Coordinates of C-alpha atoms and ligand atoms in Angstrom, one line a residue:
X202 CA 108.5 -140.3 29.5
X203 CA 110.1 -143.7 30.2
X204 CA 113.8 -143.2 30.8
X205 CA 113.7 -139.5 31.6
X206 CA 113.6 -140.1 35.3
X207 CA 116.0 -142.6 37.0
X208 CA 113.8 -145.5 37.7
X209 CA 115.2 -148.3 39.8
X210 CA 115.0 -151.8 38.4
X211 CA 113.0 -153.0 41.4
X212 CA 110.4 -150.3 40.8
X213 CA 110.0 -151.5 37.2
X214 CA 109.9 -155.2 38.2
X215 CA 107.2 -154.4 40.8
X216 CA 105.2 -152.3 38.3
X217 CA 105.5 -155.0 35.6
X218 CA 104.4 -157.7 38.1
X219 CA 101.4 -155.6 39.2
X220 CA 100.2 -154.6 35.7
X221 CA 101.7 -156.8 33.0
X222 CA 102.5 -160.3 34.2
X223 CA 103.0 -161.4 37.8
X224 CA 103.8 -164.9 36.5
X225 CA 106.6 -163.7 34.2
X226 CA 108.1 -161.5 36.9
X227 CA 108.0 -164.4 39.4
X228 CA 109.5 -166.8 36.8
X229 CA 112.5 -164.5 36.0
X230 CA 113.3 -163.2 39.4
X231 CA 112.9 -166.7 40.8
X232 CA 115.5 -167.9 38.3
X233 CA 117.8 -165.1 39.5
X234 CA 117.3 -163.2 36.2
X235 CA 116.7 -159.5 37.1
X236 CA 117.4 -158.3 33.6
X237 CA 115.2 -155.4 32.4
X238 CA 116.2 -154.3 28.9
X239 CA 117.3 -150.7 28.6
X240 CA 119.6 -149.4 25.9
X241 CA 120.3 -151.5 22.9
X242 CA 122.6 -151.1 19.9
X243 CA 124.0 -153.4 17.3
X244 CA 124.6 -156.9 18.7
X245 CA 124.2 -155.6 22.3
X246 CA 121.3 -155.5 24.7
X247 CA 122.0 -153.7 28.0
X248 CA 119.9 -153.7 31.1
X249 CA 118.9 -150.7 33.2
X250 CA 121.8 -151.3 35.5
X251 CA 124.3 -151.3 32.6
X252 CA 124.9 -155.1 32.4
X253 CA 125.5 -155.8 28.7
X254 CA 124.6 -159.0 26.8
X255 CA 125.5 -160.1 23.3
X256 CA 122.1 -160.9 21.8
X257 CA 122.3 -164.5 20.6
X258 CA 118.5 -165.0 20.8
X259 CA 117.5 -162.0 18.6
X260 CA 113.8 -162.9 19.3
X261 CA 114.2 -165.7 16.7
X262 CA 115.5 -163.3 14.0
X263 CA 113.8 -160.0 14.7
X264 CA 117.2 -158.5 15.3
X265 CA 118.9 -160.1 12.3
X266 CA 120.3 -156.7 11.4
X267 CA 121.1 -155.8 15.0
X268 CA 119.3 -153.5 17.4
X269 CA 118.3 -150.1 16.2
X270 CA 120.0 -150.5 12.8
X271 CA 120.7 -146.8 11.7
X272 CA 119.5 -147.5 8.2
X273 CA 116.2 -148.9 9.3
X274 CA 115.7 -146.0 11.7
X275 CA 116.4 -143.6 8.9
X276 CA 114.0 -145.5 6.6
X277 CA 111.2 -145.2 9.2
X278 CA 112.0 -141.5 9.8
X279 CA 111.9 -140.8 6.0
X280 CA 108.6 -142.7 5.7
X281 CA 107.1 -140.7 8.6
X282 CA 107.6 -137.4 6.8
X283 CA 104.9 -138.5 4.3
X284 CA 103.1 -141.6 5.4
X285 CA 101.4 -143.3 8.3
X286 CA 99.9 -146.8 8.7
X287 CA 97.6 -146.3 5.7
X288 CA 94.2 -147.7 5.0
X289 CA 94.2 -151.5 4.7
X290 CA 91.1 -151.5 2.4
X291 CA 92.7 -149.2 -0.2
X292 CA 95.3 -149.8 -2.9
X293 CA 98.7 -148.9 -1.7
X294 CA 102.0 -148.0 -3.4
X295 CA 104.3 -149.1 -0.5
X296 CA 102.5 -152.5 -0.1
X297 CA 102.6 -153.0 -3.9
X298 CA 106.3 -152.3 -4.1
X299 CA 107.2 -154.4 -1.0
X300 CA 105.2 -157.3 -2.4
X301 CA 107.0 -157.0 -5.7
X302 CA 110.4 -157.2 -4.0
X303 CA 109.4 -160.2 -1.9
X304 CA 108.1 -162.0 -4.9
X305 CA 111.4 -161.3 -6.8
X306 CA 113.3 -162.9 -3.9
X307 CA 111.1 -166.0 -3.7
X308 CA 111.4 -169.3 -5.5
X309 CA 109.0 -170.6 -8.2
X310 CA 105.8 -168.8 -8.8
X311 CA 105.4 -167.4 -5.2
X312 CA 104.4 -164.0 -6.6
X313 CA 101.6 -163.0 -4.4
X314 CA 101.6 -161.6 -0.9
X315 CA 99.2 -161.0 2.0
X316 CA 100.6 -158.7 4.7
X317 CA 100.1 -159.1 8.4
X318 CA 101.3 -157.9 11.8
X319 CA 102.3 -161.1 13.6
X320 CA 103.7 -164.4 12.5
X321 CA 100.8 -166.3 13.9
X322 CA 98.4 -164.2 11.8
X323 CA 100.5 -164.9 8.7
X324 CA 100.4 -168.6 9.4
X325 CA 96.6 -168.5 10.0
X326 CA 96.2 -167.0 6.6
X327 CA 98.4 -169.6 5.0
X328 CA 96.3 -172.4 6.5
X329 CA 93.0 -170.7 5.6
X330 CA 94.2 -170.3 2.1
X331 CA 95.2 -174.0 1.8
X332 CA 91.8 -175.1 3.1
X333 CA 89.9 -172.7 0.9
X334 CA 91.9 -173.6 -2.2
X335 CA 91.7 -177.4 -1.7
X336 CA 88.2 -177.6 -0.1
X337 CA 89.7 -180.0 2.4
X338 CA 90.1 -179.9 6.2
X339 CA 93.3 -181.7 7.0
X340 CA 96.4 -180.0 8.2
X341 CA 99.6 -181.9 9.1
X342 CA 102.3 -180.4 11.2
X343 CA 105.3 -181.4 13.3
X344 CA 105.1 -182.7 16.8
X345 CA 106.8 -180.1 19.0
X346 CA 106.8 -177.5 16.2
X347 CA 105.8 -173.9 16.8
X348 CA 103.8 -171.6 14.5
X349 CA 102.5 -169.0 17.0
X350 CA 99.6 -168.6 19.4
X351 CA 96.7 -167.5 17.1
X352 CA 93.8 -169.8 16.2
X353 CA 95.0 -172.1 13.4
X354 CA 98.7 -171.6 14.2
X355 CA 98.0 -172.7 17.7
X356 CA 96.2 -175.8 16.5
X357 CA 99.2 -176.7 14.4
X358 CA 101.6 -176.3 17.3
X359 CA 102.7 -178.2 20.4
X360 CA 100.0 -179.7 22.7
X361 CA 101.3 -177.9 25.8
X362 CA 100.2 -174.5 24.4
X363 CA 96.9 -175.6 23.0
X364 CA 95.5 -178.0 25.6
X365 CA 93.9 -175.4 27.9
X366 CA 92.0 -173.8 24.9
X367 CA 90.4 -176.8 23.4
X368 CA 88.3 -177.4 21.5
X369 CA 90.3 -175.9 18.7
X370 CA 89.8 -176.2 15.0
X371 CA 89.4 -179.9 14.0
X372 CA 91.4 -181.6 11.3
X373 CA 94.9 -181.2 12.7
X374 CA 97.4 -184.1 12.8
X375 CA 101.0 -184.2 13.9
X376 CA 103.9 -186.3 12.8
X377 CA 107.5 -186.5 14.1
X378 CA 109.6 -183.8 12.3
X379 CA 111.9 -185.2 9.6
X380 CA 110.1 -188.6 9.4
X381 CA 108.9 -189.0 5.8
X382 CA 107.3 -192.4 6.5
X383 CA 105.2 -191.0 9.2
X384 CA 104.2 -188.1 6.9
X385 CA 103.3 -190.5 4.1
X386 CA 101.2 -192.5 6.5
X387 CA 99.3 -189.4 7.7
X388 CA 98.5 -188.0 4.3
X389 CA 95.2 -188.7 2.5
X390 CA 92.8 -187.2 0.1
X391 CA 91.6 -185.0 3.0
X392 CA 94.9 -183.3 3.5
X393 CA 94.7 -179.6 2.6
X394 CA 98.2 -178.7 3.8
X395 CA 101.5 -179.9 5.3
X396 CA 103.2 -177.2 7.3
X397 CA 106.7 -177.3 8.7
X398 CA 109.3 -174.8 9.9
X399 CA 112.5 -175.3 7.8
X400 CA 114.4 -175.7 11.1
X401 CA 112.2 -175.9 14.1
X402 CA 113.8 -173.7 16.7
X403 CA 111.5 -174.4 19.6
X404 CA 112.1 -178.2 19.0
X405 CA 115.8 -177.6 19.5
X406 CA 117.1 -176.4 16.1
X407 CA 116.2 -179.8 14.7
X408 CA 117.9 -180.4 11.4
X409 CA 115.9 -182.6 9.1
X410 CA 117.5 -185.3 6.9
X411 CA 118.7 -183.8 3.6
X412 CA 115.9 -185.4 1.5
X413 CA 113.1 -184.5 3.9
X414 CA 111.7 -181.5 2.2
X415 CA 112.0 -182.9 -1.3
X416 CA 110.1 -185.9 0.0
X417 CA 107.4 -183.7 1.6
X418 CA 107.1 -181.8 -1.7
X419 CA 106.7 -185.1 -3.6
X420 CA 104.0 -186.3 -1.2
X421 CA 102.1 -183.0 -1.4
X422 CA 102.2 -183.2 -5.2
X423 CA 101.0 -186.8 -5.1
X424 CA 98.0 -185.9 -2.8
X425 CA 97.3 -182.4 -4.2
X426 CA 98.1 -180.8 -0.9
X427 CA 99.7 -177.4 -0.2
X428 CA 103.2 -177.3 1.2
X429 CA 103.6 -174.4 3.6
X430 CA 107.0 -173.5 4.9
X431 CA 107.3 -171.4 8.0
X432 CA 110.3 -169.2 7.5
X433 CA 109.5 -166.9 10.5
X434 CA 112.9 -167.7 12.0
X435 CA 114.9 -169.2 9.2
X436 CA 114.1 -166.7 6.5
X437 CA 115.8 -163.5 5.3
X438 CA 119.4 -164.7 5.3
X439 CA 119.5 -166.7 8.6
X440 CA 120.5 -170.0 6.9
X441 CA 123.0 -168.4 4.5
X442 CA 120.5 -168.0 1.6
X443 CA 117.4 -165.8 1.4
X444 CA 115.1 -168.5 2.6
X445 CA 116.1 -171.5 4.7
X446 CA 114.1 -173.7 2.3
X447 CA 116.4 -172.5 -0.6
X448 CA 119.2 -174.4 1.1
X449 CA 117.2 -177.6 0.5
X450 CA 116.4 -176.7 -3.2
X451 CA 112.7 -177.1 -2.7
X452 CA 109.9 -174.7 -3.8
X453 CA 106.9 -174.7 -1.5
X454 CA 103.5 -173.3 -2.3
X455 CA 103.5 -170.9 0.6
X456 CA 106.3 -169.2 2.5
X457 CA 105.6 -167.3 5.7
X458 CA 108.0 -164.6 6.8
X459 CA 107.8 -162.4 9.8
X460 CA 110.2 -161.5 12.6
X461 CA 113.2 -160.3 10.6
X462 CA 111.1 -158.4 8.0
X463 CA 110.4 -155.9 10.8
X464 CA 114.1 -155.1 11.2
X465 CA 113.2 -154.9 14.9
X466 CA 111.8 -151.5 14.2
X467 CA 108.3 -151.9 12.8
X468 CA 106.1 -155.0 13.0
X469 CA 105.2 -156.5 9.6
X470 CA 104.8 -160.0 8.3
X471 CA 104.0 -161.6 4.9
X472 CA 102.5 -164.7 3.6
X473 CA 103.9 -165.3 0.1
X474 CA 101.8 -167.7 -2.0
X475 CA 101.8 -169.3 -5.4
X476 CA 99.9 -167.7 -8.3
X477 CA 98.1 -171.0 -8.5
X478 CA 96.4 -170.3 -5.2
X479 CA 95.2 -166.9 -6.1
X480 CA 91.7 -167.6 -7.5
X481 CA 90.2 -167.8 -4.0
X482 CA 91.5 -164.5 -2.8
X483 CA 90.8 -162.9 -6.2
X484 CA 87.2 -163.8 -5.8
X485 CA 87.1 -162.9 -2.1
X486 CA 89.4 -160.0 -1.7
X487 CA 87.9 -158.8 1.6
X488 CA 87.7 -162.2 3.3
X489 CA 90.9 -161.8 5.3
X490 CA 91.3 -158.4 7.0
X491 CA 94.1 -157.0 9.1
X492 CA 93.9 -153.3 10.0
X493 CA 97.6 -152.9 10.7
X494 CA 98.8 -155.6 8.3
X495 CA 101.3 -154.2 5.9
X496 CA 101.3 -150.8 7.6
X497 CA 102.7 -148.4 5.0
X498 CA 105.5 -147.0 7.2
X499 CA 106.4 -150.6 8.0
X500 CA 106.7 -151.3 4.3
X501 CA 109.5 -148.8 4.0
X502 CA 111.4 -150.4 6.9
X503 CA 110.9 -153.8 5.3
X504 CA 112.1 -152.5 1.9
X505 CA 115.3 -151.3 3.6
X506 CA 115.7 -154.8 5.3
X507 CA 115.5 -156.3 1.8
X508 CA 118.0 -153.8 0.4
X509 CA 120.5 -154.8 3.1
X510 CA 119.8 -158.5 2.5
X511 CA 120.4 -158.1 -1.2
X512 CA 123.6 -156.1 -0.9
X513 CA 126.7 -157.8 -2.4
X514 CA 128.5 -159.7 0.3
X515 CA 125.7 -159.9 2.8
X516 CA 124.9 -163.6 2.5
X517 CA 128.6 -164.4 2.0
X518 CA 129.2 -162.7 5.4
X519 CA 126.5 -164.9 7.0
X520 CA 128.1 -168.0 5.5
X521 CA 131.6 -166.9 6.6
X522 CA 130.4 -166.3 10.2
X523 CA 128.6 -169.7 10.1
X524 CA 131.9 -171.4 9.1
X525 CA 133.6 -169.7 12.0
X526 CA 131.0 -170.9 14.4
X527 CA 131.2 -174.4 12.9
X528 CA 134.9 -174.6 13.6
X529 CA 134.4 -173.1 17.1
X530 CA 131.7 -175.6 18.0
X531 CA 133.9 -178.5 16.8
X532 CA 136.6 -177.3 19.3
X533 CA 133.9 -176.9 22.1
X534 CA 132.7 -180.5 21.4
X535 CA 136.2 -181.8 21.9
X536 CA 136.8 -179.8 25.1
X537 CA 133.5 -180.5 26.8
X538 CA 132.4 -184.0 25.9
X539 CA 130.8 -184.6 29.3
X540 CA 128.1 -181.9 28.8
X541 CA 128.0 -181.0 25.1
X542 CA 126.8 -183.7 22.8
X543 CA 126.0 -182.1 19.4
X544 CA 126.2 -178.8 17.5
X545 CA 123.3 -178.2 15.2
X546 CA 123.6 -175.7 12.5
X547 CA 122.3 -174.4 9.2
X548 CA 124.0 -171.1 8.5
X549 CA 123.6 -168.9 11.6
X550 CA 120.5 -171.0 12.7
X551 CA 122.4 -172.8 15.5
X552 CA 121.9 -174.8 18.6
X553 CA 124.0 -176.7 21.1
X554 CA 122.6 -180.0 22.4
X555 CA 123.6 -180.7 25.9
X556 CA 123.7 -183.9 27.8
X557 CA 120.7 -183.2 30.1
X558 CA 117.3 -181.4 29.8
X559 CA 118.2 -179.5 32.9
X560 CA 121.4 -178.1 31.3
X561 CA 119.6 -175.7 28.9
X562 CA 117.9 -173.6 31.5
X563 CA 121.1 -173.6 33.5
X564 CA 123.0 -172.3 30.5
X565 CA 120.4 -169.6 29.9
X566 CA 120.8 -168.3 33.5
X567 CA 124.6 -168.6 33.3
X568 CA 124.5 -166.6 30.0
X569 CA 122.9 -163.6 31.8
X570 CA 125.9 -163.7 34.2
X571 CA 128.5 -164.2 31.5
X572 CA 127.2 -161.6 29.0
X573 CA 125.3 -163.8 26.5
X574 CA 121.6 -163.9 25.8
X575 CA 120.9 -167.5 24.7
X576 CA 117.6 -169.2 25.4
X577 CA 116.9 -172.9 25.7
X578 CA 114.5 -174.5 23.3
X579 CA 111.1 -174.8 25.0
X580 CA 110.2 -178.1 23.5
X581 CA 113.7 -179.6 24.0
X582 CA 115.3 -177.8 27.0
X583 CA 118.5 -179.8 26.4
X584 CA 119.3 -177.5 23.5
X585 CA 120.3 -173.8 23.7
X586 CA 119.4 -171.8 20.7
X587 CA 122.2 -169.6 19.3
X588 CA 120.9 -167.0 16.8
X589 CA 123.4 -164.1 16.7
X590 CA 122.6 -161.0 14.6
X591 CA 123.6 -161.7 11.0
X592 CA 125.8 -158.6 11.1
X593 CA 128.0 -160.1 13.8
X594 CA 131.7 -159.6 13.1
X595 CA 134.5 -162.1 13.4
X596 CA 135.9 -160.7 16.7
X597 CA 132.4 -160.7 18.2
X598 CA 131.7 -164.2 17.0
X599 CA 135.0 -165.3 18.7
X600 CA 133.9 -163.5 21.8
X601 CA 130.6 -165.5 21.8
X602 CA 132.6 -168.8 21.5
X603 CA 134.9 -167.8 24.3
X604 CA 131.8 -167.0 26.5
X605 CA 130.2 -170.3 25.6
X606 CA 133.5 -172.1 26.5
X607 CA 133.4 -170.5 29.9
X608 CA 129.8 -171.3 30.5
X609 CA 130.4 -175.0 29.5
X610 CA 133.3 -175.1 31.9
X611 CA 130.9 -173.8 34.6
X612 CA 128.4 -176.4 33.7
X613 CA 131.0 -179.2 34.0
X614 CA 132.1 -177.8 37.4
X615 CA 128.5 -177.7 38.6
X616 CA 127.3 -181.1 37.5
X617 CA 130.3 -183.4 36.6
Ligands
LIG851 C1 108.7 -170.5 13.6 C2 107.7 -169.5 14.1 N1 106.5 -169.4 13.5 C3 105.6 -168.5 13.9 C4 105.8 -167.7 15.0 C5 104.7 -166.7 15.5 O1 105.1 -165.4 15.3 P1 104.5 -164.3 16.2 O2 105.0 -164.4 17.6 O3 104.9 -163.0 15.5 O4 103.0 -164.5 16.1 C6 107.0 -167.8 15.7 C7 107.3 -167.0 16.9 O5 108.2 -167.2 17.7 C8 108.0 -168.7 15.2 O6 109.2 -168.9 15.9

């Protein structure tokens, strides 16, 4: 079994390069990052040689509740005494109960749920449903946005990821994120759906103007189009409310949730959709199939995730930690004006905009040395994404800020 024998890191890297991805191995080792994840607990991720990082990437929210959260492990263990994955064709108590809980947490009439395994799959279903419901082809998304690497999700995402696989599904148009005029100009009677992340992480934690989502809602209503909000990263407490879109006071027609629902323990995703969109799936209940979607043991983990999210004080804690980071970032901005230009934040969905696109990758590498996992935004490498576990405590948040301070000092010394 893995871990029973002392394996050297170089053995693992060599095995990974030979059988999994030679390109990834070359990329990381070439950048001086020889990190191979070993033990993990709470906010920490440790490599096989014992080097410990505070996880401020969290796989975009997978580890919202920390690594190996004991309550989630216990939920999975309890579920395994009686359940397994289940049969996706049959009716299911865990799926029914989890859907009921998600519906209760969602705005408006988003009362219905289709479960999946990955975020991309859940986005694909959202787009399929919008097209089937409206009988229209058009999908509008954000330039530089990210919705996953499956078929329709890929077509809605950034050109860099889709170009080699063309031709993809037709009907996709992209507009600059946050630009209502561009959205208005792109919409027509052919528009089935408008899809945006609440805060696009891959685009550099881009915070839209306050009226953007209300405006998008208004345009969708005017054209009879479906508003899909990708909450794969921003949902489940990350922005200080249950859904990031709640912080804008807007009710979409579809919300997609993924990463954090798994608790980092069992993959499960959900597409929550309005009652109004149900007739198509009612008439065609077997038209979208996912063998592992909504696996029953995963439902128990997700239910525990929601229990934790709904506990009194949980969201208040997220907002208190967000305020602490906000104050810390203000001080970092004052101390490091030559390299740090902006702090972007909605709750604990955070990013630091640096003065040069080369600085993000530099900070990511520096983080591995300094004890902080932070990854630059792929579609804007001048931004480092900072998504700590939502359970981070005050002293740990101060530690993150102190590490960032040191890394920014190093950046100044290297480039200024
Ligand atoms: C905003 C967003 N949407 C969708 C996805 C796709 O999720 P998955 O990788 O589970 O397919 C991701 C993954 O990073 C994401 O960040």
